[in-house]
C-alpha positions as CSV (number, residue, x, y, z in Angstrom):
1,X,-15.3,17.1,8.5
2,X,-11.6,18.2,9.2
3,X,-9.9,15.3,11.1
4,X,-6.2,16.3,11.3
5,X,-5.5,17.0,14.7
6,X,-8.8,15.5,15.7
7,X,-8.3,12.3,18.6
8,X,-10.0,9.3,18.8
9,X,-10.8,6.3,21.6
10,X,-9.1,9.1,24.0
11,X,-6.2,7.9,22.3
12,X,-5.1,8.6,18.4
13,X,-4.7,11.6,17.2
14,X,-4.5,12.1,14.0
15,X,-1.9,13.8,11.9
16,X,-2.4,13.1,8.3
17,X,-4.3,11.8,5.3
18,X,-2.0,9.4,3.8
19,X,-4.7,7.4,1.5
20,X,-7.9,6.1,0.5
21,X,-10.2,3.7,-1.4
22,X,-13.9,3.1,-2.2
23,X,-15.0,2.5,1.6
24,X,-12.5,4.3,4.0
25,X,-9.7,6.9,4.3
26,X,-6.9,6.3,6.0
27,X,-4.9,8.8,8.3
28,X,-1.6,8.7,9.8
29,X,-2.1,9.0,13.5
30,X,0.1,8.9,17.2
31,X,-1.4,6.6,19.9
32,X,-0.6,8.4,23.0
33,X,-0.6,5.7,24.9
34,X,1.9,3.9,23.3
35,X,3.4,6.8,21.7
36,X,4.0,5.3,18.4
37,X,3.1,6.2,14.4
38,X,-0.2,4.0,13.6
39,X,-2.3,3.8,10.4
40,X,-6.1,4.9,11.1
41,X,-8.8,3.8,8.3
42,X,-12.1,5.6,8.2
43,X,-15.5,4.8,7.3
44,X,-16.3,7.1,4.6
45,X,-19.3,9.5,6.1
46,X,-21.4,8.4,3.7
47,X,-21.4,5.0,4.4
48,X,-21.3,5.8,8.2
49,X,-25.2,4.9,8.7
50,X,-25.1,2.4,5.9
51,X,-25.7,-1.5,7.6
52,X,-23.9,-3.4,5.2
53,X,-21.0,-1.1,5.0
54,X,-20.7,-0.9,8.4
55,X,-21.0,-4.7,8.2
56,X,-18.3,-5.1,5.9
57,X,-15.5,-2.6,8.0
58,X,-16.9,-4.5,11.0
59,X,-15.7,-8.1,8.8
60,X,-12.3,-6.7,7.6
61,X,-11.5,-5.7,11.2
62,X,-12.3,-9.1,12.5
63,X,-10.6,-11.2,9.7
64,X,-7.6,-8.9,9.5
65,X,-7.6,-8.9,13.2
66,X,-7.3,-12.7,13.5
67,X,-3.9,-12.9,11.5
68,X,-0.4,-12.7,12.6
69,X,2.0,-13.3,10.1
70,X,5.0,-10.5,8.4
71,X,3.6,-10.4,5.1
72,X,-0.1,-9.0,6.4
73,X,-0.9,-5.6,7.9
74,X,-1.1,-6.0,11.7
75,X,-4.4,-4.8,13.2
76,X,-4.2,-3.0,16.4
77,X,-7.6,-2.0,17.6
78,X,-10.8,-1.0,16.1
79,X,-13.4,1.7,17.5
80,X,-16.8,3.2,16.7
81,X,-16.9,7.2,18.2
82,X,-19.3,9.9,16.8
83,X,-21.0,8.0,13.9
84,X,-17.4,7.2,12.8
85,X,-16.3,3.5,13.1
86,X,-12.1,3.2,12.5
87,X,-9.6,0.3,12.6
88,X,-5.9,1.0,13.8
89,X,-3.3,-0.9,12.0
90,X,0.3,-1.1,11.7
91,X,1.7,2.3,9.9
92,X,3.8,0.6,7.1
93,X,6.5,3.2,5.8
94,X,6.3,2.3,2.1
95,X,3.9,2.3,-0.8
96,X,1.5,0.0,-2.7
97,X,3.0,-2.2,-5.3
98,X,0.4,-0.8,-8.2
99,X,3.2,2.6,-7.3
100,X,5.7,0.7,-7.5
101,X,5.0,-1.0,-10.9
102,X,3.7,2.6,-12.3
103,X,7.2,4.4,-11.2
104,X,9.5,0.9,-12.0
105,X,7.8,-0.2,-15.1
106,X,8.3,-4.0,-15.6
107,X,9.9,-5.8,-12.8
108,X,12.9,-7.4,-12.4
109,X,11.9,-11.4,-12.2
110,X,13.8,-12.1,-9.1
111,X,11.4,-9.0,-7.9
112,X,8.7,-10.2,-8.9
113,X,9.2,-13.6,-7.9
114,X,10.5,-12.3,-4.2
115,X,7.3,-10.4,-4.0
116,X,5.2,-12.7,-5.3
117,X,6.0,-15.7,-3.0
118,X,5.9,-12.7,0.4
119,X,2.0,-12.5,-0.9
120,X,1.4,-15.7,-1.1
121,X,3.0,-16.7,2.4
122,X,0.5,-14.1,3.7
123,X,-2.3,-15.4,1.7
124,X,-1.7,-19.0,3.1
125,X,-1.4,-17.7,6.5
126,X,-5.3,-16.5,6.0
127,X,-6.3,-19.8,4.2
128,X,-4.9,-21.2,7.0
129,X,-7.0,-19.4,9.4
130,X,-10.4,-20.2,6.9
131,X,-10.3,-16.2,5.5
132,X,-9.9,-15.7,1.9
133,X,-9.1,-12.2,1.2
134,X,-11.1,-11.9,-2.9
135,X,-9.5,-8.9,-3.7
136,X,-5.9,-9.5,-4.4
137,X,-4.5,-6.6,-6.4
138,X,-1.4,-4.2,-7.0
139,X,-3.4,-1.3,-4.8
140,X,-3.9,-4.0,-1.7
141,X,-0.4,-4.6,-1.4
142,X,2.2,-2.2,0.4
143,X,5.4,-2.9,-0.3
144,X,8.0,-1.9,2.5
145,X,11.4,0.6,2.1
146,X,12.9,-2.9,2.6
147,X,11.2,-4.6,-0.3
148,X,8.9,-7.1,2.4
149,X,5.2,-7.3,0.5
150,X,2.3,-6.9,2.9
151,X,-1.0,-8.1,2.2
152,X,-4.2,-4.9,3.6
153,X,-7.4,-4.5,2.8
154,X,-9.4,-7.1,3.7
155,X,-12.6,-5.3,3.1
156,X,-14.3,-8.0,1.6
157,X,-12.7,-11.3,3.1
158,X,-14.8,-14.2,3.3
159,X,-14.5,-16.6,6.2
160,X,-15.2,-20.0,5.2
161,X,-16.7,-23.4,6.5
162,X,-17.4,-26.6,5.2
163,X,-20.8,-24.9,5.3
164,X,-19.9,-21.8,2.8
165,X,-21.9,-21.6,-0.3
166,X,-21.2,-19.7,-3.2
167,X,-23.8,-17.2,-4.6
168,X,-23.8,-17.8,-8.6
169,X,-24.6,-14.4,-10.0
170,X,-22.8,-12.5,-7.5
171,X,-19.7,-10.1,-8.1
172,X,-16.9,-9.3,-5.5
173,X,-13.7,-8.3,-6.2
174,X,-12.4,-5.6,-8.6
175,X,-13.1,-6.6,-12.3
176,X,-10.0,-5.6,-13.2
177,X,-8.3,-8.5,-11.3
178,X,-10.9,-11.3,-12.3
179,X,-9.6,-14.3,-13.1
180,X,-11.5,-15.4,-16.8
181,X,-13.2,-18.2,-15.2
């Protein structure tokens, strides 16, 4: 289905594909209301009828949703119109650090170090808040024109309680960024 120029929630209209992953494409889009540049990620139409999908869009918005710190993605709103659920976030004017390491090569340490302490601010914020993000990785982190990390996708965050039990047997993450254990 063509989306550009398509509006959504009375509200976003949107203006341009400007990414994707395994679950969701992600548009550039105007609020009218508030006449200002969003990002607008997509359930994927073929996971638009699918429960646990659905379910797992549903648990990013929430978890994302519930943060509020400079070094995550804000989230702005979330909606569910024609068989298409969305989530509005902050637009963020940069691109993911797995670009930046393809077009840079190596980093500089003091980069590195910079960026790697802006993540893990974020990532304490959502500890803090009992939401562990499990999938930490180069394409999940956008890194600003101004070099500020920011911690997206939260696609398959966990929110956790003293009551949380771990499923032995079970995979989530990207293999790629499993730690050996």
């Amino acid at each position: 289905m063509e989306m550009i120029g398509k509006i959504l929630g009375n509200r976003y209209e949107i203006l341009e594909k400007i990414g994707g992953g395994g679950m969701a494409t992600v548009y550039k889009a105007r609020c009218r209301l508030l006449n200002r540049k969003v990002a607008l990620k997509i359930l994927r139409d073929e996971f638009a009828n699918d429960a646990e999908f659905i379910k797992r869009f549903q648990i990013e918005a929430q978890a994302a949703a519930s943060l509020s710190h400079p070094n995550i993605v804000s989230i702005y709103d979330v909606g569910h119109e024609e068989g298409m659920h969305y989530i509005v976030m902050e637009l963020i004017e940069g691109e993911t650090l797995k670009d930046v390491i393809n077009r840079e090569g190596k980093l500089q340490w003091r980069d590195a170090v910079k960026i790697a302490s802006q993540i893990a601010s974020g990532l304490e914020q959502a500890h803090n808040n009992h939401i562990i993000h499990r999938d930490i990785k180069p394409h999940n982190i956008i890194i600003t024109k101004n070099r500020t990390a920011k911690v997206t996708d939260f696609g398959i965050a966990k929110a956790v309680s003293n009551s949380t039990i771990n499923a032995f047997g079970s995979t989530i993450g990207s293999v790629h960024y499993f730690s050996p254990e």
